[in-house]
Coordinates of C-alpha atoms (C1' of nucleotides) in Angstrom, one line a residue:
Chain A
M1 CA 86.6 -6.6 -135.2
L2 CA 86.2 -3.6 -132.9
R3 CA 82.7 -2.2 -132.8
I4 CA 81.9 0.8 -130.6
E5 CA 78.3 0.7 -129.4
D6 CA 77.8 4.4 -128.8
T7 CA 74.1 4.8 -129.5
D8 CA 73.7 6.5 -126.1
L9 CA 74.8 9.9 -127.1
E10 CA 74.9 11.1 -123.5
R11 CA 77.2 8.4 -122.1
S12 CA 79.4 7.8 -125.1
T13 CA 81.7 10.8 -124.8
S14 CA 84.9 10.9 -126.8
A15 CA 86.9 10.5 -123.6
A16 CA 85.0 7.4 -122.7
I17 CA 85.6 5.9 -126.2
Q18 CA 89.3 6.9 -126.1
Q19 CA 89.6 5.1 -122.8
I20 CA 88.3 1.9 -124.4
L21 CA 90.8 2.3 -127.3
D22 CA 93.7 3.0 -125.0
G23 CA 92.8 0.1 -122.7
L24 CA 92.7 -2.4 -125.5
E25 CA 95.9 -1.2 -126.9
W26 CA 97.7 -1.4 -123.5
A27 CA 96.3 -4.9 -123.1
E28 CA 97.7 -5.8 -126.5
L29 CA 94.2 -6.8 -127.7
I30 CA 94.6 -5.6 -131.2
H31 CA 91.7 -5.7 -133.6
D32 CA 91.9 -6.4 -137.3
E33 CA 88.9 -4.5 -138.5
G34 CA 87.2 -1.3 -137.4
P35 CA 86.6 0.4 -135.1
F36 CA 83.0 0.7 -136.5
Y37 CA 80.9 3.3 -134.7
Q38 CA 77.2 2.6 -134.5
T39 CA 76.5 6.4 -134.5
K40 CA 77.8 6.4 -138.1
R41 CA 75.4 3.7 -139.2
F42 CA 72.1 5.4 -138.3
D43 CA 71.1 5.5 -142.0
R44 CA 71.4 1.8 -142.2
Y45 CA 69.4 1.2 -139.0
R46 CA 66.7 3.5 -140.3
E47 CA 66.5 1.6 -143.5
V48 CA 66.0 -1.7 -141.6
I49 CA 63.4 -0.2 -139.4
E50 CA 61.4 1.0 -142.5
E51 CA 61.8 -2.5 -143.9
M52 CA 60.4 -4.1 -140.8
L53 CA 57.6 -1.6 -140.6
A54 CA 56.7 -2.5 -144.2
T55 CA 56.9 -6.3 -143.6
G56 CA 54.8 -6.1 -140.4
N57 CA 57.7 -7.1 -138.2
A58 CA 57.5 -3.8 -136.4
Y59 CA 54.9 -1.2 -135.6
R60 CA 54.5 2.3 -134.2
C61 CA 53.5 2.7 -130.6
Y62 CA 52.1 6.1 -129.4
C63 CA 52.1 5.3 -125.7
S64 CA 53.5 8.1 -123.6
K65 CA 56.1 7.4 -121.0
E66 CA 53.6 8.1 -118.3
E67 CA 51.2 5.6 -119.8
L68 CA 53.9 3.0 -119.8
E69 CA 54.9 3.7 -116.3
R70 CA 51.3 3.3 -115.2
M71 CA 51.1 0.0 -117.1
R72 CA 54.2 -1.3 -115.3
A73 CA 53.1 -0.1 -111.9
D74 CA 49.7 -1.8 -112.3
Q75 CA 51.4 -5.1 -113.4
S76 CA 53.8 -5.0 -110.5
A77 CA 50.9 -4.4 -108.1
R78 CA 49.2 -7.5 -109.4
G79 CA 52.5 -9.5 -109.0
E80 CA 53.1 -9.7 -112.7
K81 CA 56.3 -9.1 -114.6
P82 CA 56.3 -5.5 -115.8
R83 CA 56.2 -5.5 -119.6
Y84 CA 54.6 -3.8 -122.6
D85 CA 51.2 -5.3 -123.2
G86 CA 51.2 -4.9 -127.0
R87 CA 48.3 -2.4 -127.1
W88 CA 49.5 -0.8 -130.3
R89 CA 50.3 -4.1 -132.1
E90 CA 47.4 -4.0 -134.4
R91 CA 46.5 -0.3 -134.4
T92 CA 47.4 1.8 -137.5
D93 CA 45.9 5.0 -136.4
A94 CA 48.2 7.8 -135.2
V95 CA 47.9 10.1 -132.3
P96 CA 48.3 13.6 -133.6
G97 CA 51.2 15.6 -132.2
V98 CA 52.8 12.5 -130.6
A99 CA 56.1 11.1 -132.0
P100 CA 55.8 7.4 -131.8
V101 CA 58.4 4.8 -131.0
V102 CA 58.9 1.7 -133.1
R103 CA 58.5 -1.7 -131.5
F104 CA 59.5 -5.1 -132.7
K105 CA 56.6 -7.5 -133.1
N106 CA 57.8 -10.4 -131.1
P107 CA 56.0 -13.8 -131.8
L108 CA 53.2 -14.4 -129.3
T109 CA 53.5 -18.1 -129.0
G110 CA 56.1 -20.9 -129.2
E111 CA 59.6 -20.8 -127.8
V112 CA 63.1 -19.6 -128.6
V113 CA 66.1 -21.7 -127.8
V114 CA 69.4 -20.0 -127.3
D115 CA 71.9 -22.8 -127.9
D116 CA 74.6 -21.3 -125.8
V117 CA 78.2 -22.6 -125.9
V118 CA 78.7 -22.4 -122.2
H119 CA 75.2 -22.9 -120.8
G120 CA 73.9 -25.4 -123.3
P121 CA 70.3 -24.9 -124.7
V122 CA 68.3 -22.3 -122.8
V123 CA 64.6 -22.2 -123.6
F124 CA 62.5 -19.1 -123.4
Q125 CA 58.8 -18.9 -124.0
N126 CA 57.8 -16.2 -126.5
S127 CA 54.9 -15.4 -124.2
E128 CA 57.4 -14.1 -121.7
L129 CA 58.9 -11.7 -124.1
D130 CA 57.4 -8.3 -124.9
D131 CA 57.7 -6.0 -127.9
L132 CA 60.9 -4.0 -127.3
I133 CA 61.5 -0.6 -128.6
I134 CA 63.8 -0.5 -131.6
A135 CA 63.6 3.2 -132.4
R136 CA 63.0 6.0 -129.9
S137 CA 60.5 8.7 -130.5
D138 CA 63.3 10.9 -131.8
G139 CA 64.0 8.3 -134.4
T140 CA 67.3 7.0 -133.0
P141 CA 67.7 3.2 -132.9
T142 CA 68.3 1.4 -129.6
Y143 CA 71.1 -0.9 -128.6
N144 CA 69.3 -4.3 -128.8
F145 CA 68.3 -3.5 -132.3
C146 CA 71.6 -2.0 -133.5
V147 CA 73.5 -5.1 -132.5
V148 CA 71.1 -7.3 -134.4
V149 CA 71.6 -5.3 -137.6
D150 CA 75.4 -5.1 -137.0
D151 CA 75.7 -8.8 -136.3
M152 CA 73.9 -9.5 -139.5
D153 CA 75.6 -6.9 -141.7
M154 CA 79.1 -7.6 -140.3
Q155 CA 78.5 -11.4 -140.5
I156 CA 79.5 -11.8 -136.9
T157 CA 80.2 -15.5 -136.2
H158 CA 80.5 -15.5 -132.4
V159 CA 78.8 -13.3 -129.8
I160 CA 80.8 -13.8 -126.5
R161 CA 79.7 -11.6 -123.7
G162 CA 78.7 -11.5 -120.0
D163 CA 75.8 -13.7 -119.0
D164 CA 73.9 -10.6 -117.9
H165 CA 73.0 -10.5 -121.6
L166 CA 71.5 -14.0 -121.7
N167 CA 68.1 -12.6 -121.1
N168 CA 68.4 -10.2 -124.0
T169 CA 69.4 -13.0 -126.4
P170 CA 66.0 -14.5 -127.2
R171 CA 64.7 -11.1 -128.4
Q172 CA 67.8 -10.6 -130.5
L173 CA 67.4 -14.1 -131.9
N174 CA 63.8 -13.4 -132.8
M175 CA 64.8 -10.2 -134.6
L176 CA 67.6 -11.9 -136.5
L177 CA 65.1 -14.6 -137.5
A178 CA 62.6 -12.0 -138.6
L179 CA 65.2 -10.4 -140.8
G180 CA 66.1 -13.7 -142.3
A181 CA 69.7 -13.7 -141.0
T182 CA 71.7 -16.6 -139.8
P183 CA 72.2 -16.2 -136.0
P184 CA 75.8 -16.2 -134.7
V185 CA 77.0 -18.7 -132.1
Y186 CA 76.3 -17.4 -128.6
A187 CA 78.5 -17.9 -125.6
H188 CA 77.6 -16.2 -122.3
L189 CA 80.5 -16.0 -119.9
P190 CA 80.0 -15.9 -116.1
M191 CA 80.2 -12.5 -114.4
I192 CA 83.1 -11.4 -112.3
L193 CA 82.1 -10.2 -108.9
G194 CA 84.0 -8.1 -106.5
A195 CA 86.1 -9.7 -103.7
D196 CA 83.1 -9.3 -101.4
G197 CA 80.9 -11.2 -103.8
A198 CA 79.0 -8.1 -104.9
K199 CA 78.8 -6.9 -108.5
L200 CA 82.2 -5.4 -109.5
S201 CA 82.0 -1.7 -109.3
K202 CA 84.1 1.5 -108.9
R203 CA 84.5 1.1 -105.2
H204 CA 86.4 -2.2 -105.8
G205 CA 89.3 -0.1 -107.1
A206 CA 89.7 0.0 -110.8
V207 CA 87.4 1.8 -113.1
S208 CA 89.1 1.1 -116.4
V209 CA 91.7 -1.3 -117.5
L210 CA 94.2 1.6 -117.6
D211 CA 93.9 1.7 -113.8
Y212 CA 95.6 -1.6 -113.7
R213 CA 98.4 -0.2 -115.8
D214 CA 98.8 2.7 -113.4
Q215 CA 98.8 0.3 -110.5
G216 CA 101.8 -1.4 -112.0
F217 CA 100.3 -4.6 -113.5
L218 CA 101.6 -6.1 -116.6
P219 CA 98.9 -6.7 -119.3
E220 CA 99.9 -10.3 -119.7
A221 CA 99.4 -10.8 -115.9
L222 CA 96.0 -9.2 -116.0
L223 CA 95.0 -11.3 -118.9
N224 CA 96.4 -14.4 -117.3
Y225 CA 94.4 -13.7 -114.2
L226 CA 91.2 -13.1 -116.2
V227 CA 91.6 -16.1 -118.4
R228 CA 91.7 -18.3 -115.3
L229 CA 88.4 -17.0 -114.1
G230 CA 85.9 -19.7 -115.2
W231 CA 88.6 -21.5 -117.2
S232 CA 91.5 -23.8 -116.5
H233 CA 94.0 -26.0 -118.2
G234 CA 94.9 -28.8 -115.7
D235 CA 96.9 -27.4 -112.8
Q236 CA 98.6 -24.7 -114.9
E237 CA 98.4 -21.2 -113.4
I238 CA 100.9 -19.2 -115.4
F239 CA 100.3 -18.7 -119.1
T240 CA 102.2 -16.6 -121.6
M241 CA 100.1 -14.7 -124.1
E242 CA 100.9 -17.4 -126.7
E243 CA 99.8 -20.2 -124.4
M244 CA 96.5 -18.4 -123.7
V245 CA 95.8 -18.1 -127.3
K246 CA 96.8 -21.6 -128.1
L247 CA 95.1 -23.4 -125.1
F248 CA 92.0 -21.4 -124.5
D249 CA 88.8 -22.9 -125.8
I250 CA 85.5 -21.2 -125.1
R251 CA 83.9 -24.6 -124.8
D252 CA 85.8 -25.2 -121.6
V253 CA 84.4 -22.2 -119.8
N254 CA 82.5 -22.8 -116.6
K255 CA 79.1 -21.4 -115.8
S256 CA 79.4 -20.0 -112.3
A257 CA 80.4 -16.4 -111.5
S258 CA 83.7 -15.8 -109.8
A259 CA 85.0 -13.3 -107.3
F260 CA 87.9 -11.0 -108.2
N261 CA 90.9 -11.8 -106.0
P262 CA 93.4 -8.9 -105.9
E263 CA 96.0 -11.0 -104.1
K264 CA 96.1 -13.7 -106.7
L265 CA 96.4 -11.0 -109.4
A266 CA 99.4 -9.6 -107.6
W267 CA 101.0 -13.0 -107.2
L268 CA 100.5 -13.6 -110.9
N269 CA 101.9 -10.2 -111.8
Q270 CA 105.1 -11.0 -109.8
Q271 CA 105.4 -14.4 -111.5
H272 CA 105.2 -12.6 -114.9
M273 CA 107.7 -10.0 -113.8
V274 CA 110.1 -12.7 -112.7
R275 CA 109.7 -14.8 -115.9
A276 CA 109.7 -12.1 -118.4
P277 CA 113.0 -11.0 -119.9
A278 CA 114.3 -8.0 -118.0
A279 CA 114.2 -6.0 -121.3
R280 CA 110.4 -6.5 -121.3
V281 CA 110.0 -5.0 -117.8
A282 CA 112.6 -2.3 -118.0
P283 CA 110.6 0.2 -120.1
V284 CA 107.6 -0.3 -117.8
L285 CA 109.8 0.4 -114.8
R286 CA 111.1 3.5 -116.5
W287 CA 107.5 4.7 -117.1
H288 CA 106.6 4.2 -113.4
L289 CA 109.9 5.9 -112.3
E290 CA 109.0 8.8 -114.4
R291 CA 105.7 9.1 -112.7
E292 CA 107.7 9.4 -109.4
G293 CA 109.7 12.2 -110.9
V294 CA 112.8 10.1 -111.6
Q295 CA 114.4 10.2 -115.0
A296 CA 116.1 6.9 -115.8
S297 CA 117.9 6.8 -119.1
D298 CA 120.4 3.9 -118.7
E299 CA 118.7 0.9 -120.2
A300 CA 121.3 -1.6 -118.9
Q301 CA 121.0 -0.2 -115.4
L302 CA 117.2 -0.5 -115.5
E303 CA 117.5 -4.1 -116.5
Q304 CA 119.8 -4.7 -113.6
I305 CA 117.3 -3.1 -111.3
V306 CA 114.5 -5.3 -112.7
I307 CA 116.5 -8.4 -112.1
A308 CA 117.5 -7.3 -108.6
Q309 CA 114.0 -6.1 -107.5
R310 CA 111.5 -8.3 -109.3
E311 CA 111.4 -10.9 -106.5
R312 CA 110.6 -8.3 -103.9
A313 CA 107.8 -6.4 -105.6
K314 CA 104.3 -7.5 -106.6
T315 CA 103.8 -4.7 -109.2
V316 CA 106.1 -2.6 -111.3
R317 CA 104.9 0.4 -109.5
E318 CA 106.0 -1.1 -106.2
M319 CA 109.3 -1.9 -107.9
A320 CA 109.7 1.7 -108.9
L321 CA 108.9 3.0 -105.5
N322 CA 111.5 0.5 -104.0
S323 CA 114.1 1.6 -106.5
V324 CA 113.9 5.4 -106.2
F325 CA 116.9 5.3 -103.9
F326 CA 119.1 4.1 -106.8
F327 CA 118.6 7.5 -108.3
R328 CA 118.3 9.8 -105.3
A329 CA 120.6 9.5 -102.4
P330 CA 118.7 9.1 -99.1
T331 CA 117.9 12.5 -97.5
A332 CA 117.0 10.8 -94.2
F333 CA 117.7 7.5 -92.5
D334 CA 115.2 5.2 -90.9
E335 CA 115.6 6.2 -87.2
K336 CA 114.6 2.9 -85.7
A337 CA 117.1 1.1 -88.0
V338 CA 119.8 3.5 -87.1
R339 CA 119.3 2.9 -83.4
K340 CA 119.4 -0.8 -84.0
H341 CA 122.2 -1.2 -86.5
V342 CA 124.5 1.8 -86.0
T343 CA 126.5 0.7 -83.0
S344 CA 129.7 2.4 -81.8
E345 CA 131.9 0.2 -83.9
V346 CA 130.0 0.9 -87.1
P347 CA 131.8 4.0 -88.2
A348 CA 135.1 2.2 -88.1
L349 CA 133.6 -0.7 -90.0
L350 CA 132.2 1.5 -92.7
A351 CA 135.5 3.2 -93.1
E352 CA 137.3 -0.1 -93.4
A353 CA 134.7 -1.4 -95.9
A354 CA 134.9 1.8 -97.9
S355 CA 138.6 1.7 -98.2
V356 CA 138.5 -2.0 -99.3
L357 CA 135.8 -1.3 -101.8
A358 CA 137.7 1.7 -103.1
R359 CA 140.6 -0.5 -104.0
L360 CA 138.4 -2.8 -106.1
E361 CA 139.3 -2.8 -109.7
S362 CA 136.2 -4.4 -111.2
W363 CA 133.0 -3.2 -109.7
N364 CA 130.6 -6.1 -109.9
A365 CA 128.5 -8.1 -107.4
P366 CA 130.8 -11.1 -106.9
A367 CA 133.8 -8.9 -106.3
I368 CA 131.9 -6.6 -103.9
H369 CA 130.5 -9.7 -102.1
E370 CA 134.0 -11.0 -101.7
A371 CA 135.3 -7.7 -100.4
I372 CA 132.6 -7.2 -97.8
S373 CA 132.7 -10.8 -96.6
A374 CA 136.5 -10.4 -96.2
V375 CA 136.0 -7.3 -94.0
A376 CA 133.4 -9.1 -91.9
A377 CA 135.6 -12.2 -91.5
A378 CA 138.7 -10.1 -90.6
K379 CA 136.7 -8.3 -87.9
G380 CA 135.2 -11.6 -86.7
I381 CA 131.6 -10.5 -87.2
A382 CA 128.7 -12.0 -89.1
L383 CA 128.1 -10.6 -92.5
G384 CA 124.8 -9.1 -91.4
K385 CA 126.5 -6.9 -88.9
L386 CA 128.2 -5.2 -91.7
A387 CA 125.7 -5.5 -94.5
Q388 CA 122.9 -3.8 -92.6
P389 CA 124.8 -0.7 -91.8
I390 CA 126.0 -0.5 -95.4
R391 CA 122.5 -1.0 -96.6
L392 CA 121.2 1.7 -94.3
A393 CA 124.0 4.1 -95.5
V394 CA 123.2 3.7 -99.2
C395 CA 119.4 3.3 -99.2
G396 CA 118.3 5.0 -96.0
G397 CA 116.4 2.0 -94.9
T398 CA 116.8 -1.7 -94.2
I399 CA 115.1 -3.1 -97.3
S400 CA 117.0 -3.5 -100.6
P401 CA 118.2 -6.3 -102.9
P402 CA 121.3 -8.2 -101.6
I403 CA 123.9 -5.7 -100.7
D404 CA 126.5 -6.7 -103.3
A405 CA 123.9 -6.3 -106.1
T406 CA 122.7 -3.0 -104.6
L407 CA 126.2 -1.5 -104.6
A408 CA 127.0 -2.9 -108.0
I409 CA 123.9 -1.1 -109.5
L410 CA 124.7 2.1 -107.7
G411 CA 128.1 2.3 -109.2
K412 CA 131.4 2.7 -107.5
T413 CA 131.5 6.5 -107.3
E414 CA 127.9 6.8 -105.9
A415 CA 128.3 3.9 -103.5
L416 CA 131.5 5.2 -102.0
S417 CA 130.1 8.7 -101.7
R418 CA 127.1 7.5 -99.8
L419 CA 129.3 5.4 -97.5
T420 CA 131.5 8.3 -96.8
R421 CA 128.6 10.6 -96.1
A422 CA 127.0 8.1 -93.7
H423 CA 130.3 7.5 -92.1
S424 CA 130.9 11.2 -91.3
L425 CA 127.3 11.5 -90.1
W426 CA 127.5 8.6 -87.7
N427 CA 131.0 9.2 -86.6
A428 CA 130.0 12.4 -84.9
Chain B
rG1 C1' 56.9 -10.3 -107.9
rC2 C1' 57.9 -12.9 -112.6
rU3 C1' 61.5 -15.1 -116.1
rC4 C1' 66.3 -17.0 -116.8
rC5 C1' 71.1 -18.5 -114.8
rC6 C1' 74.3 -20.4 -111.0
rU7 C1' 76.0 -23.5 -106.4
rU8 C1' 83.4 -28.2 -104.7
rC9 C1' 88.3 -25.3 -99.3
rG10 C1' 87.8 -17.8 -97.5
rU11 C1' 89.0 -17.1 -103.1
rC12 C1' 90.3 -19.2 -108.3
rU13 C1' 89.7 -24.2 -109.8
rA14 C1' 90.5 -30.1 -110.9
rG15 C1' 86.7 -33.6 -111.0
rA16 C1' 82.5 -36.5 -117.4
rG17 C1' 79.4 -42.9 -111.7
rG18 C1' 84.1 -46.6 -108.9
rC19 C1' 91.0 -43.7 -110.0
rC20 C1' 88.3 -39.2 -104.1
rU21 C1' 91.2 -40.9 -97.6
rA22 C1' 88.2 -34.9 -102.9
rG23 C1' 93.9 -32.8 -106.3
rG24 C1' 96.4 -27.9 -107.6
rA25 C1' 96.8 -22.5 -107.0
rC26 C1' 96.2 -17.7 -104.1
rA27 C1' 95.8 -16.2 -99.0
rC28 C1' 96.9 -17.9 -94.0
rG29 C1' 100.2 -20.9 -90.1
rG30 C1' 104.8 -23.9 -89.3
rC31 C1' 109.8 -25.5 -90.7
rC32 C1' 114.1 -24.8 -93.9
rC33 C1' 117.3 -21.3 -96.6
rU34 C1' 119.2 -16.3 -95.4
rC35 C1' 123.3 -9.8 -95.1
rU36 C1' 117.5 -7.0 -94.8
rC37 C1' 113.1 -7.6 -97.5
rA38 C1' 111.6 -11.0 -100.5
rA39 C1' 111.7 -15.2 -103.6
rG40 C1' 112.2 -20.4 -103.3
rG41 C1' 111.7 -25.5 -101.0
rC42 C1' 109.0 -28.7 -97.6
rU43 C1' 104.6 -28.8 -94.6
rG44 C1' 99.8 -27.8 -92.1
rU45 C1' 94.5 -25.9 -91.5
rA46 C1' 90.5 -25.7 -94.9
rA47 C1' 85.3 -27.6 -99.5
rC48 C1' 81.4 -31.4 -102.6
rA49 C1' 74.8 -25.8 -99.9
rC50 C1' 70.7 -29.0 -97.9
rG51 C1' 67.0 -33.0 -98.5
rG52 C1' 65.1 -36.9 -101.3
rG53 C1' 65.7 -40.3 -105.2
rU54 C1' 68.3 -43.5 -109.4
rU55 C1' 72.5 -47.1 -108.8
rC56 C1' 76.0 -52.6 -106.2
rG57 C1' 78.4 -47.6 -106.0
rA58 C1' 77.1 -40.3 -106.7
rA59 C1' 81.0 -34.4 -105.8
rU60 C1' 79.5 -36.4 -110.6
rC61 C1' 72.6 -38.4 -113.0
rC62 C1' 67.2 -36.9 -111.6
rC63 C1' 63.7 -34.1 -108.4
rG64 C1' 62.8 -30.7 -104.7
rU65 C1' 64.5 -26.9 -101.0
rA66 C1' 67.7 -23.0 -99.7
rG67 C1' 71.1 -19.4 -101.0
rG68 C1' 73.3 -16.2 -104.7
rG69 C1' 73.2 -13.6 -109.5
rA70 C1' 71.0 -11.5 -113.9
rG71 C1' 67.0 -9.5 -116.7
rC72 C1' 62.1 -7.3 -116.7
rG73 C1' 64.3 1.0 -119.6
rC74 C1' 62.5 5.6 -125.3
rC75 C1' 70.6 2.3 -120.8
rA76 C1' 74.2 -0.4 -123.1

RNA sequence: GCUCCCUUCGUCUAGAGGCCUAGGACACGGCCCUCUCAAGGCUGUAACACGGGUUCGAAUCCCGUAGGGAGCGCCA
């Protein structure tokens, strides 16, 4: 069930909400019900507030913001926890001209126990809890109240969230109890910190899940990385989506926070790229190539590229960047590499290789490999002495998949044309 | 400050009182493989925060201490 908690009208812009929807869709986290927007349920919240006012579970408070600020400042000065002191709890008089807020009347004594699935029972003294605002002076309900009404109305069975919410839970529990609802099961997951141990924030890189898409991560890899934070299944590191669903159990989750490790995410992403069928990665590669201004329409060729490149790229974006040369002939050659590999005998070697390759009837990697090896053997040189100049000629640099696979993907016509061009360039 | 939570290699984790000479993974180093870059194989460095208990025996249970985190909003 997807619920959009958008009661903060300032922050919940339609762009922000769309980003959530798009992010979930990309991650293949598909909801069965909803989305339900809290902003569309204000009538219901108002109804419950009236009910609580009538039953004495809530009351109006006419304190001004300044008065509350003073109260908190005084308490802090005395070394106390800043909180509302309940001064309007038993008052029924109104302050003319002042729009009141509505506060929940939290029990004064006793304790609340949050029986948390990951933390075990956590005990809070009611005396530590103050009367939180459930309706602002403009009448709009607040988050901590809306979730309580929603959890009740929508018959939510499990509330699983970050443990920064653990401290909110006793108040929500008290409200649920006051409303006569059956509380859901709570599970508070450990937080994820940045690689530096500080709270994860914008300066750690990604702002939304879609940033991971843009950086070239596969959703299953991201989810795999995330699921292993605070959870494990023996020594297994790599999980398919199906395995995650099957093996994950909230009861096995650890309590301590973890630091986000981009290197491990990258490693996992590569593992997923290597294990996934090429047909799974090809469309993603196409998407990233398009972002680089390359139109790739041949699906079979894309799959060949995926197979040739997936072991030498951590992300699909990196794979795309490494593969642009398949679609655009090099406009310049790596100068250092040219100095190193293009010796005086190279033009003749290239000419010989080109003519042998030109005579090949079937253009595939094994045949190409055989042809090039034969040329090298005939000339009495190591394969590398020939492969590197060819590589340089067709990709402009010294990094590519094995030379036979590279030429095979390039196609006979394009490969020979690039060889010929480099030959005439270096022959001069 | 108060309340709550947490604490095993740099990082993610295994570990339910003897299987621990603390295992796996990422990263890092070495070796192998090799037409480049990788990937892969083998291998190495590296941790039970500290102090007290309980016990024949503690990474594991208890109590302190220290450190870290969260909350304390007319934010969510």
